[in-house]
Amino acid sequence: MLEFIKKHQATILFFCLVIGALLLYSNSLRQKQHTSLFERGILQLTSPVYQTIDTTARSINDLWSNYIDLTAVRQDNIKLHEQLRQQGKQLLDLQEIAQENIRLRTLLKFQPEPEQHEIPARIIAVDASNWFRTITIDKGTADNVHEGSPVVVAEGVVGRTIKCSATSSRVLLVIDAASEIAALIQHNRTRGIARGKGATLTFDYALRNKDVNIGDMVITSGTGGVFPKGTPIGTISSIYKPDYGLFQTLELTPCVDFSRLEEVLVIQNEEQ
Amino acid sequence: MIRLIRYLTTGIILIVLQTAVLPHFLGMHFRPDLLLILVLYSSLSNVSPCSGAFYAWGLGCLFDVFSGTTLGLYGIVMLIIFCASASTGRQFNRDNNITMIIATIVGTIAQSALIAFMLLCFANTTQSWLPIIKQLPTQLLINLGTIILITVLKQPVVEITQQQKLHRNQRSQSSWG
């Protein structure tokens, strides 16, 4: 027996290691929502390095873009003035609608939406592999950011935090294949699930008989318990209706340009 | 122990390079898999297979901290790649540059296939493997380009080291003589 073990020592060790690695992986699968001590330690250890690299990269980038921007500043100024004028009018209209909304809510005795506190964060790193879609931000448990916090920008949903250390957190983007969000189509309130596909999203379980059009906006439904209701996810870019079945599948183009993300907002719930 | 620390430090440096430095130059989807190349190098070098397997697993787990959602996925994938590469690599001439290039091609394909298989078998996301398969040709080209670049850059360093070794040997022989 001992001779057999000695002879096949390497093979037995490899086999044991593979079993051990499999057990660790299956255990991690069950505890996906928690950040392990190992992950927390490594994230904590590398956080200063990431922040230094990010600060250096930003200063170099700012220096370069400030120079480039100077060349087209007059044309930009004229364009922006025109935009400002148009948006000023839109803002007045929206203020009027908001006032009306408040009046109607009071009239119908609607519960006010819970207060949400937003924490601004900078993106300091992206996913190490080319197929998963996660980012690392410079805020962690020390800033009251915890696992499962929604992350947004002005354009729409970015994702949710999955791993948090004291000074940094990892965010799972909505376009990652592991991401699922309860969503609805804005104009006809059709409910479904928005799933990541790598670069785009799909909207599943939309009833086949519902009238949907390309360009329709899809927003969060607020029923998943993570994202606040009404945050834009994407617009419908293609519709697939199979010959039979209850549902149609829609492809969504995300509202957020993930390749140009620099800052995000982490939303804290009232309890946090 | 020193070797383990050296491997882990190299791994962390490569991961930081891959996650924070390279995206500024190459974008999010066109980065080489430097950790895979490191694992393949160690499997074809003189590292003992047993300790090398531990390093590969450790490096994979380190990679998991910065990639995907589950700890251990890359750990097991890197471990299997190391075991396969170390056992089959013995049949080839390890000093030949072509061996490393072939190992990179096979390693990249094996890595994608193993990740897709693991996600399909264990994870509850059905779509996960699709982006991996779609990305494979691009990833293969990028990794291949990187390993060719490393081989070209490494050549003068290897030559200088060999010359220095030769000089040292000659000097020691003359002093004995």
CSV table of C-alpha atoms in Angstrom, one decimal:
chain,number,residue,atom,x,y,z
A,1,MET,CA,0.0,0.0,0.0
A,2,LEU,CA,2.7,2.4,1.1
A,3,GLU,CA,4.7,1.6,-2.1
A,4,PHE,CA,1.6,2.3,-4.2
A,5,ILE,CA,1.2,5.7,-2.5
A,6,LYS,CA,4.9,6.5,-3.0
A,7,LYS,CA,4.7,5.5,-6.6
A,8,HIS,CA,1.7,7.6,-7.4
A,9,GLN,CA,2.4,10.4,-4.9
A,10,ALA,CA,2.0,13.2,-7.5
A,11,THR,CA,-1.2,11.8,-9.0
A,12,ILE,CA,-2.8,11.3,-5.6
A,13,LEU,CA,-1.8,14.9,-4.6
A,14,PHE,CA,-3.2,16.4,-7.8
A,15,PHE,CA,-6.4,14.4,-7.3
A,16,CYS,CA,-6.8,15.6,-3.7
A,17,LEU,CA,-6.1,19.2,-4.7
A,18,VAL,CA,-8.7,19.0,-7.4
A,19,ILE,CA,-11.3,17.6,-4.9
A,20,GLY,CA,-10.3,20.4,-2.4
A,21,ALA,CA,-10.6,23.1,-5.1
A,22,LEU,CA,-14.0,21.7,-6.1
A,23,LEU,CA,-15.2,21.8,-2.5
A,24,LEU,CA,-14.0,25.4,-2.1
A,25,TYR,CA,-15.8,26.4,-5.3
A,26,SER,CA,-19.1,24.7,-4.4
A,27,ASN,CA,-18.9,26.2,-0.9
A,28,SER,CA,-18.3,29.7,-2.5
A,29,LEU,CA,-21.3,29.1,-4.8
A,30,ARG,CA,-23.5,28.7,-1.8
A,31,GLN,CA,-22.1,31.8,-0.1
A,32,LYS,CA,-22.0,34.1,-3.1
A,33,GLN,CA,-23.6,37.0,-1.2
A,34,HIS,CA,-20.8,37.2,1.4
A,35,THR,CA,-17.3,38.4,1.1
A,36,SER,CA,-14.8,35.8,2.6
A,37,LEU,CA,-11.9,36.8,4.8
A,38,PHE,CA,-9.5,35.9,2.0
A,39,GLU,CA,-11.3,38.2,-0.5
A,40,ARG,CA,-11.6,41.0,2.0
A,41,GLY,CA,-7.9,40.8,2.8
A,42,ILE,CA,-6.7,40.8,-0.8
A,43,LEU,CA,-9.1,43.6,-1.7
A,44,GLN,CA,-7.9,45.6,1.3
A,45,LEU,CA,-4.3,45.0,0.5
A,46,THR,CA,-4.5,46.0,-3.1
A,47,SER,CA,-6.8,49.0,-2.6
A,48,PRO,CA,-4.0,51.6,-2.0
A,49,VAL,CA,-2.2,50.4,-5.1
A,50,TYR,CA,-5.3,50.7,-7.2
A,51,GLN,CA,-6.0,54.2,-5.9
A,52,THR,CA,-2.5,55.4,-6.6
A,53,ILE,CA,-2.7,54.0,-10.2
A,54,ASP,CA,-6.1,55.6,-10.7
A,55,THR,CA,-5.0,59.0,-9.4
A,56,THR,CA,-1.9,58.9,-11.6
A,57,ALA,CA,-3.9,57.8,-14.7
A,58,ARG,CA,-6.5,60.5,-14.1
A,59,SER,CA,-4.0,63.3,-13.7
A,60,ILE,CA,-2.2,62.3,-16.9
A,61,ASN,CA,-5.6,62.0,-18.7
A,62,ASP,CA,-6.8,65.4,-17.3
A,63,LEU,CA,-3.6,67.1,-18.4
A,64,TRP,CA,-4.0,65.7,-22.0
A,65,SER,CA,-7.7,66.3,-22.3
A,66,ASN,CA,-7.4,69.9,-20.9
A,67,TYR,CA,-5.0,70.6,-23.8
A,68,ILE,CA,-7.2,68.9,-26.4
A,69,ASP,CA,-10.3,70.6,-25.1
A,70,LEU,CA,-8.8,74.1,-25.5
A,71,THR,CA,-8.8,73.6,-29.3
A,72,ALA,CA,-12.6,73.3,-29.6
A,73,VAL,CA,-13.7,75.4,-26.7
A,74,ARG,CA,-15.5,78.1,-28.6
A,75,GLN,CA,-17.7,75.7,-30.7
A,76,ASP,CA,-18.5,73.7,-27.6
A,77,ASN,CA,-19.5,76.9,-25.8
A,78,ILE,CA,-22.0,77.9,-28.5
A,79,LYS,CA,-23.4,74.4,-28.6
A,80,LEU,CA,-23.7,74.1,-24.8
A,81,HIS,CA,-25.5,77.5,-24.6
A,82,GLU,CA,-28.1,76.3,-27.1
A,83,GLN,CA,-28.5,73.1,-25.1
A,84,LEU,CA,-28.9,74.9,-21.9
A,85,ARG,CA,-31.6,77.2,-23.3
A,86,GLN,CA,-33.6,74.2,-24.5
A,87,GLN,CA,-33.1,72.2,-21.2
A,88,GLY,CA,-34.1,75.2,-19.1
A,89,LYS,CA,-37.6,75.0,-20.7
A,90,GLN,CA,-37.7,71.3,-20.2
A,91,LEU,CA,-36.8,71.8,-16.5
A,92,LEU,CA,-39.6,74.3,-16.1
A,93,ASP,CA,-42.1,71.7,-17.5
A,94,LEU,CA,-40.7,69.0,-15.3
A,95,GLN,CA,-41.0,71.2,-12.2
A,96,GLU,CA,-44.6,71.8,-13.0
A,97,ILE,CA,-45.2,68.0,-13.4
A,98,ALA,CA,-43.4,67.4,-10.1
A,99,GLN,CA,-45.6,69.9,-8.3
A,100,GLU,CA,-48.7,68.3,-9.8
A,101,ASN,CA,-47.4,64.8,-8.7
A,102,ILE,CA,-46.9,66.0,-5.1
A,103,ARG,CA,-50.4,67.4,-5.1
A,104,LEU,CA,-52.0,64.2,-6.5
A,105,ARG,CA,-49.9,62.0,-4.1
A,106,THR,CA,-51.2,64.0,-1.1
A,107,LEU,CA,-54.8,63.8,-2.5
A,108,LEU,CA,-54.5,60.0,-2.9
A,109,LYS,CA,-52.7,59.6,0.5
A,110,PHE,CA,-49.7,57.8,-1.1
A,111,GLN,CA,-46.9,56.7,1.2
A,112,PRO,CA,-43.8,58.9,0.4
A,113,GLU,CA,-40.8,57.0,-1.2
A,114,PRO,CA,-38.2,56.1,1.4
A,115,GLU,CA,-35.2,58.5,1.7
A,116,GLN,CA,-32.2,57.3,-0.3
A,117,HIS,CA,-28.7,58.4,0.5
A,118,GLU,CA,-26.2,58.3,-2.4
A,119,ILE,CA,-22.5,57.8,-2.0
A,120,PRO,CA,-20.3,58.9,-4.9
A,121,ALA,CA,-17.5,56.5,-5.8
A,122,ARG,CA,-14.7,56.3,-8.4
A,123,ILE,CA,-14.0,53.3,-10.5
A,124,ILE,CA,-10.5,52.1,-9.8
A,125,ALA,CA,-10.3,48.8,-11.6
A,126,VAL,CA,-12.2,46.5,-14.0
A,127,ASP,CA,-12.6,42.8,-14.1
A,128,ALA,CA,-9.4,40.8,-14.4
A,129,SER,CA,-10.9,38.5,-17.1
A,130,ASN,CA,-12.3,39.6,-20.4
A,131,TRP,CA,-15.6,37.7,-20.1
A,132,PHE,CA,-17.0,38.7,-16.7
A,133,ARG,CA,-18.3,42.2,-16.3
A,134,THR,CA,-17.4,43.6,-12.9
A,135,ILE,CA,-15.7,46.8,-11.7
A,136,THR,CA,-14.0,47.8,-8.5
A,137,ILE,CA,-14.9,51.1,-6.7
A,138,ASP,CA,-13.0,53.0,-4.1
A,139,LYS,CA,-15.8,52.9,-1.4
A,140,GLY,CA,-16.3,50.0,1.1
A,141,THR,CA,-17.8,49.0,4.4
A,142,ALA,CA,-16.0,52.0,6.0
A,143,ASP,CA,-18.1,54.3,3.9
A,144,ASN,CA,-21.3,52.2,4.7
A,145,VAL,CA,-21.3,50.3,1.4
A,146,HIS,CA,-22.4,46.7,1.8
A,147,GLU,CA,-23.1,43.7,-0.4
A,148,GLY,CA,-26.2,44.1,-2.5
A,149,SER,CA,-26.2,47.9,-2.6
A,150,PRO,CA,-27.5,49.2,-6.0
A,151,VAL,CA,-25.1,51.3,-8.1
A,152,VAL,CA,-26.4,53.8,-10.6
A,153,VAL,CA,-25.4,56.8,-12.7
A,154,ALA,CA,-27.5,59.6,-14.1
A,155,GLU,CA,-28.2,57.6,-17.3
A,156,GLY,CA,-29.4,54.5,-15.5
A,157,VAL,CA,-28.6,51.3,-13.6
A,158,VAL,CA,-24.9,50.2,-13.4
A,159,GLY,CA,-25.1,47.1,-11.2
A,160,ARG,CA,-24.9,46.0,-7.5
A,161,THR,CA,-22.1,45.5,-5.1
A,162,ILE,CA,-21.1,41.9,-4.6
A,163,LYS,CA,-17.9,41.9,-2.5
A,164,CYS,CA,-17.0,44.6,0.0
A,165,SER,CA,-13.8,45.3,1.9
A,166,ALA,CA,-13.2,48.3,4.2
A,167,THR,CA,-12.0,50.6,1.4
A,168,SER,CA,-13.1,49.1,-1.8
A,169,SER,CA,-16.0,47.1,-3.3
A,170,ARG,CA,-16.6,45.0,-6.4
A,171,VAL,CA,-19.7,45.8,-8.5
A,172,LEU,CA,-21.5,43.2,-10.7
A,173,LEU,CA,-22.6,45.1,-13.8
A,174,VAL,CA,-26.1,44.6,-15.2
A,175,ILE,CA,-24.6,43.3,-18.5
A,176,ASP,CA,-22.8,40.4,-16.8
A,177,ALA,CA,-24.4,37.0,-17.5
A,178,ALA,CA,-24.9,36.5,-13.8
A,179,SER,CA,-27.0,39.6,-13.4
A,180,GLU,CA,-30.8,39.5,-13.3
A,181,ILE,CA,-33.1,42.5,-12.5
A,182,ALA,CA,-36.9,42.6,-12.2
A,183,ALA,CA,-37.9,45.1,-14.9
A,184,LEU,CA,-40.8,46.6,-16.8
A,185,ILE,CA,-41.4,48.2,-20.1
A,186,GLN,CA,-42.1,51.9,-19.3
A,187,HIS,CA,-45.0,52.6,-21.7
A,188,ASN,CA,-47.2,49.5,-21.2
A,189,ARG,CA,-45.9,48.3,-17.8
A,190,THR,CA,-45.1,44.8,-19.1
A,191,ARG,CA,-43.1,42.9,-16.4
A,192,GLY,CA,-40.1,40.7,-17.0
A,193,ILE,CA,-36.6,39.9,-16.1
A,194,ALA,CA,-33.6,41.8,-17.6
A,195,ARG,CA,-30.6,39.5,-17.9
A,196,GLY,CA,-27.1,40.4,-18.8
A,197,LYS,CA,-25.5,39.0,-22.0
A,198,GLY,CA,-22.0,40.3,-21.9
A,199,ALA,CA,-22.4,43.5,-23.9
A,200,THR,CA,-26.2,43.8,-24.0
A,201,LEU,CA,-29.2,42.5,-22.0
A,202,THR,CA,-32.3,40.4,-22.8
A,203,PHE,CA,-35.7,41.0,-21.4
A,204,ASP,CA,-37.3,37.6,-20.7
A,205,TYR,CA,-40.9,36.6,-19.8
A,206,ALA,CA,-42.6,39.5,-21.6
A,207,LEU,CA,-46.0,38.2,-22.6
A,208,ARG,CA,-46.3,37.5,-26.3
A,209,ASN,CA,-49.5,39.4,-26.8
A,210,LYS,CA,-48.1,42.6,-25.3
A,211,ASP,CA,-47.4,45.4,-27.8
A,212,VAL,CA,-43.7,46.4,-27.7
A,213,ASN,CA,-41.7,48.5,-30.1
A,214,ILE,CA,-38.1,49.0,-30.8
A,215,GLY,CA,-36.8,52.0,-28.9
A,216,ASP,CA,-39.2,51.4,-25.9
A,217,MET,CA,-37.6,52.2,-22.5
A,218,VAL,CA,-37.2,49.4,-19.9
A,219,ILE,CA,-36.9,50.5,-16.3
A,220,THR,CA,-36.5,48.7,-12.9
A,221,SER,CA,-39.7,47.5,-11.5
A,222,GLY,CA,-38.6,47.8,-7.8
A,223,THR,CA,-39.9,44.4,-7.0
A,224,GLY,CA,-36.5,42.7,-6.7
A,225,GLY,CA,-35.8,44.5,-3.5
A,226,VAL,CA,-32.4,45.8,-4.7
A,227,PHE,CA,-33.0,48.6,-7.2
A,228,PRO,CA,-35.3,51.5,-6.7
A,229,LYS,CA,-38.3,51.7,-9.0
A,230,GLY,CA,-38.1,53.6,-12.2
A,231,THR,CA,-34.4,53.6,-12.9
A,232,PRO,CA,-33.7,53.2,-16.6
A,233,ILE,CA,-32.0,49.9,-17.7
A,234,GLY,CA,-32.0,50.1,-21.5
A,235,THR,CA,-34.0,50.5,-24.7
A,236,ILE,CA,-35.4,47.7,-26.8
A,237,SER,CA,-33.2,47.1,-29.8
A,238,SER,CA,-34.7,43.9,-31.2
A,239,ILE,CA,-37.7,41.7,-30.8
A,240,TYR,CA,-37.8,38.0,-31.1
A,241,LYS,CA,-41.3,36.3,-31.2
A,242,PRO,CA,-41.0,32.5,-31.6
A,243,ASP,CA,-43.7,30.7,-33.6
A,244,TYR,CA,-45.3,29.3,-30.5
A,245,GLY,CA,-45.0,29.8,-26.7
A,246,LEU,CA,-46.2,32.3,-24.1
A,247,PHE,CA,-43.4,34.8,-24.2
A,248,GLN,CA,-41.4,37.0,-26.5
A,249,THR,CA,-37.7,37.8,-26.0
A,250,LEU,CA,-36.5,41.3,-26.3
A,251,GLU,CA,-32.9,42.5,-26.7
A,252,LEU,CA,-31.9,45.6,-24.8
A,253,THR,CA,-29.2,48.2,-25.4
A,254,PRO,CA,-28.1,49.4,-22.0
A,255,CYS,CA,-28.6,53.1,-21.2
A,256,VAL,CA,-25.1,53.3,-19.6
A,257,ASP,CA,-22.0,53.3,-21.7
A,258,PHE,CA,-19.9,50.9,-19.5
A,259,SER,CA,-16.7,51.5,-21.4
A,260,ARG,CA,-16.7,55.2,-20.4
A,261,LEU,CA,-17.8,54.9,-16.8
A,262,GLU,CA,-15.6,56.8,-14.3
A,263,GLU,CA,-17.8,57.7,-11.4
A,264,VAL,CA,-20.9,56.0,-10.0
A,265,LEU,CA,-23.4,56.5,-7.1
A,266,VAL,CA,-24.0,53.8,-4.6
A,267,ILE,CA,-27.5,54.0,-3.2
A,268,GLN,CA,-28.0,53.3,0.5
A,269,ASN,CA,-31.3,52.1,1.8
A,270,GLU,CA,-32.8,53.8,4.9
A,271,GLU,CA,-31.9,50.8,7.1
A,272,GLN,CA,-28.2,51.0,6.1
B,1,MET,CA,7.9,29.7,1.4
B,2,ILE,CA,10.0,32.5,-0.3
B,3,ARG,CA,9.1,31.0,-3.6
B,4,LEU,CA,5.4,31.0,-2.7
B,5,ILE,CA,5.6,34.7,-1.7
B,6,ARG,CA,7.5,35.4,-4.9
B,7,TYR,CA,4.8,33.7,-7.0
B,8,LEU,CA,1.9,35.4,-5.1
B,9,THR,CA,3.6,38.8,-5.4
B,10,THR,CA,4.2,38.3,-9.2
B,11,GLY,CA,0.5,37.2,-9.4
B,12,ILE,CA,-0.8,40.3,-7.7
B,13,ILE,CA,1.4,42.5,-9.8
B,14,LEU,CA,0.1,40.9,-13.0
B,15,ILE,CA,-3.5,41.1,-11.8
B,16,VAL,CA,-3.1,44.8,-10.9
B,17,LEU,CA,-1.5,45.3,-14.4
B,18,GLN,CA,-4.4,43.5,-16.0
B,19,THR,CA,-7.2,45.2,-14.1
B,20,ALA,CA,-5.9,48.8,-13.6
B,21,VAL,CA,-3.1,49.6,-16.1
B,22,LEU,CA,-3.8,47.7,-19.3
B,23,PRO,CA,-7.5,48.8,-19.6
B,24,HIS,CA,-6.3,52.4,-20.2
B,25,PHE,CA,-4.3,51.3,-23.3
B,26,LEU,CA,-6.1,48.2,-24.6
B,27,GLY,CA,-9.7,48.7,-23.5
B,28,MET,CA,-11.8,46.3,-21.4
B,29,HIS,CA,-12.1,43.4,-23.9
B,30,PHE,CA,-8.6,43.2,-25.5
B,31,ARG,CA,-6.3,42.3,-22.6
B,32,PRO,CA,-4.0,39.3,-22.5
B,33,ASP,CA,-4.4,36.7,-19.8
B,34,LEU,CA,-1.1,37.3,-18.0
B,35,LEU,CA,-1.9,34.9,-15.2
B,36,LEU,CA,-2.5,32.0,-17.5
B,37,ILE,CA,0.8,32.7,-19.2
B,38,LEU,CA,2.5,32.7,-15.8
B,39,VAL,CA,0.9,29.4,-14.8
B,40,LEU,CA,1.9,27.9,-18.1
B,41,TYR,CA,5.5,29.2,-17.7
B,42,SER,CA,5.7,27.7,-14.2
B,43,SER,CA,4.3,24.4,-15.4
B,44,LEU,CA,7.0,24.2,-18.1
B,45,SER,CA,9.8,25.4,-15.9
B,46,ASN,CA,11.7,23.5,-13.2
B,47,VAL,CA,9.2,24.1,-10.4
B,48,SER,CA,8.3,20.8,-8.6
B,49,PRO,CA,4.9,19.6,-9.8
B,50,CYS,CA,3.5,19.3,-6.3
B,51,SER,CA,4.4,22.8,-5.1
B,52,GLY,CA,3.6,24.2,-8.6
B,53,ALA,CA,0.1,22.8,-8.3
B,54,PHE,CA,-0.4,24.7,-5.0
B,55,TYR,CA,0.9,27.9,-6.6
B,56,ALA,CA,-1.4,27.5,-9.6
B,57,TRP,CA,-4.4,27.0,-7.3
B,58,GLY,CA,-3.4,30.0,-5.1
B,59,LEU,CA,-2.9,32.2,-8.1
B,60,GLY,CA,-6.2,31.1,-9.5
B,61,CYS,CA,-8.0,31.9,-6.2
B,62,LEU,CA,-6.2,35.3,-6.2
B,63,PHE,CA,-7.5,36.0,-9.7
B,64,ASP,CA,-11.0,35.0,-8.5
B,65,VAL,CA,-10.9,37.9,-6.0
B,66,PHE,CA,-10.8,40.3,-9.0
B,67,SER,CA,-12.9,38.4,-11.5
B,68,GLY,CA,-16.4,37.0,-11.7
B,69,THR,CA,-18.7,36.4,-8.7
B,70,THR,CA,-17.4,33.1,-7.1
B,71,LEU,CA,-14.2,32.4,-5.3
B,72,GLY,CA,-12.5,29.2,-6.5
B,73,LEU,CA,-13.6,29.1,-10.2
B,74,TYR,CA,-10.2,30.2,-11.6
B,75,GLY,CA,-8.5,28.3,-8.8
B,76,ILE,CA,-9.7,24.9,-10.0
B,77,VAL,CA,-9.3,25.9,-13.7
B,78,MET,CA,-5.7,27.0,-13.2
B,79,LEU,CA,-5.0,23.9,-11.2
B,80,ILE,CA,-6.3,21.6,-13.9
B,81,ILE,CA,-4.4,23.5,-16.6
B,82,PHE,CA,-1.2,23.3,-14.5
B,83,CYS,CA,-1.5,19.6,-13.9
B,84,ALA,CA,-2.2,18.9,-17.6
B,85,SER,CA,0.5,21.1,-18.8
B,86,ALA,CA,3.1,19.9,-16.3
B,87,SER,CA,2.4,16.2,-17.2
B,88,THR,CA,2.3,16.6,-21.0
B,89,GLY,CA,5.1,19.2,-21.1
B,90,ARG,CA,7.6,16.6,-20.1
B,91,GLN,CA,7.2,14.9,-23.5
B,92,PHE,CA,8.4,18.1,-25.3
B,93,ASN,CA,11.6,20.1,-25.4
B,94,ARG,CA,10.9,22.8,-22.8
B,95,ASP,CA,13.7,25.1,-23.9
B,96,ASN,CA,12.2,25.4,-27.4
B,97,ASN,CA,10.1,28.6,-27.7
B,98,ILE,CA,7.5,26.8,-29.9
B,99,THR,CA,6.6,24.6,-26.9
B,100,MET,CA,5.4,27.7,-25.0
B,101,ILE,CA,3.5,29.1,-28.0
B,102,ILE,CA,1.7,25.7,-28.4
B,103,ALA,CA,1.1,25.6,-24.6
B,104,THR,CA,-0.5,29.1,-24.8
B,105,ILE,CA,-2.8,28.1,-27.6
B,106,VAL,CA,-3.9,24.9,-26.0
B,107,GLY,CA,-4.0,26.6,-22.5
B,108,THR,CA,-6.3,29.4,-23.7
B,109,ILE,CA,-8.7,27.0,-25.4
B,110,ALA,CA,-8.7,24.7,-22.4
B,111,GLN,CA,-9.3,27.6,-20.0
B,112,SER,CA,-12.3,28.9,-21.9
B,113,ALA,CA,-13.7,25.3,-22.2
B,114,LEU,CA,-13.2,24.6,-18.5
B,115,ILE,CA,-14.8,27.8,-17.4
B,116,ALA,CA,-17.7,27.3,-19.7
B,117,PHE,CA,-18.1,23.7,-18.4
B,118,MET,CA,-17.8,24.7,-14.8
B,119,LEU,CA,-20.4,27.5,-15.2
B,120,LEU,CA,-22.7,25.2,-17.1
B,121,CYS,CA,-22.4,22.4,-14.5
B,122,PHE,CA,-22.3,24.3,-11.2
B,123,ALA,CA,-23.5,27.9,-11.6
B,124,ASN,CA,-27.2,28.7,-11.9
B,125,THR,CA,-26.7,31.1,-14.8
B,126,THR,CA,-27.5,29.5,-18.1
B,127,GLN,CA,-26.2,32.3,-20.3
B,128,SER,CA,-22.7,32.6,-18.7
B,129,TRP,CA,-20.9,30.3,-21.1
B,130,LEU,CA,-22.0,32.2,-24.3
B,131,PRO,CA,-19.8,35.3,-23.9
B,132,ILE,CA,-16.9,33.1,-23.1
B,133,ILE,CA,-17.2,31.1,-26.3
B,134,LYS,CA,-17.8,34.3,-28.3
B,135,GLN,CA,-14.7,35.9,-26.8
B,136,LEU,CA,-12.4,32.8,-27.4
B,137,PRO,CA,-11.0,33.6,-30.9
B,138,THR,CA,-10.1,37.2,-29.8
B,139,GLN,CA,-8.6,36.0,-26.6
B,140,LEU,CA,-6.6,33.4,-28.4
B,141,LEU,CA,-5.1,36.0,-30.8
B,142,ILE,CA,-4.3,38.4,-27.9
B,143,ASN,CA,-2.6,35.7,-25.8
B,144,LEU,CA,-0.7,34.4,-28.8
B,145,GLY,CA,0.5,37.9,-29.7
B,146,THR,CA,1.6,38.4,-26.0
B,147,ILE,CA,3.6,35.2,-25.8
B,148,ILE,CA,5.3,35.9,-29.1
B,149,LEU,CA,6.2,39.4,-27.8
B,150,ILE,CA,7.5,38.0,-24.5
B,151,THR,CA,9.6,35.4,-26.5
B,152,VAL,CA,11.1,38.1,-28.7
B,153,LEU,CA,11.9,40.3,-25.7
B,154,LYS,CA,13.2,37.5,-23.6
B,155,GLN,CA,15.7,36.3,-26.3
B,156,PRO,CA,18.4,39.0,-25.7
B,157,VAL,CA,18.1,38.6,-21.9
B,158,VAL,CA,18.6,34.8,-22.3
B,159,GLU,CA,21.6,35.3,-24.5
B,160,ILE,CA,23.2,37.8,-22.1
B,161,THR,CA,22.6,35.4,-19.2
B,162,GLN,CA,24.1,32.5,-21.1
B,163,GLN,CA,27.2,34.6,-22.1
B,164,GLN,CA,27.7,35.7,-18.5
B,165,LYS,CA,27.5,32.0,-17.3
B,166,LEU,CA,30.0,31.0,-20.0
B,167,HIS,CA,32.4,33.7,-18.9
B,168,ARG,CA,32.1,32.7,-15.3
B,169,ASN,CA,32.8,29.1,-16.2
B,170,GLN,CA,35.8,30.0,-18.3
B,171,ARG,CA,37.2,32.2,-15.5
B,172,SER,CA,36.7,29.5,-12.8
B,173,GLN,CA,38.4,27.0,-15.1
B,174,SER,CA,41.4,29.3,-15.8
B,175,SER,CA,41.8,30.0,-12.0
B,176,TRP,CA,41.7,26.2,-11.3
B,177,GLY,CA,44.2,25.7,-14.2
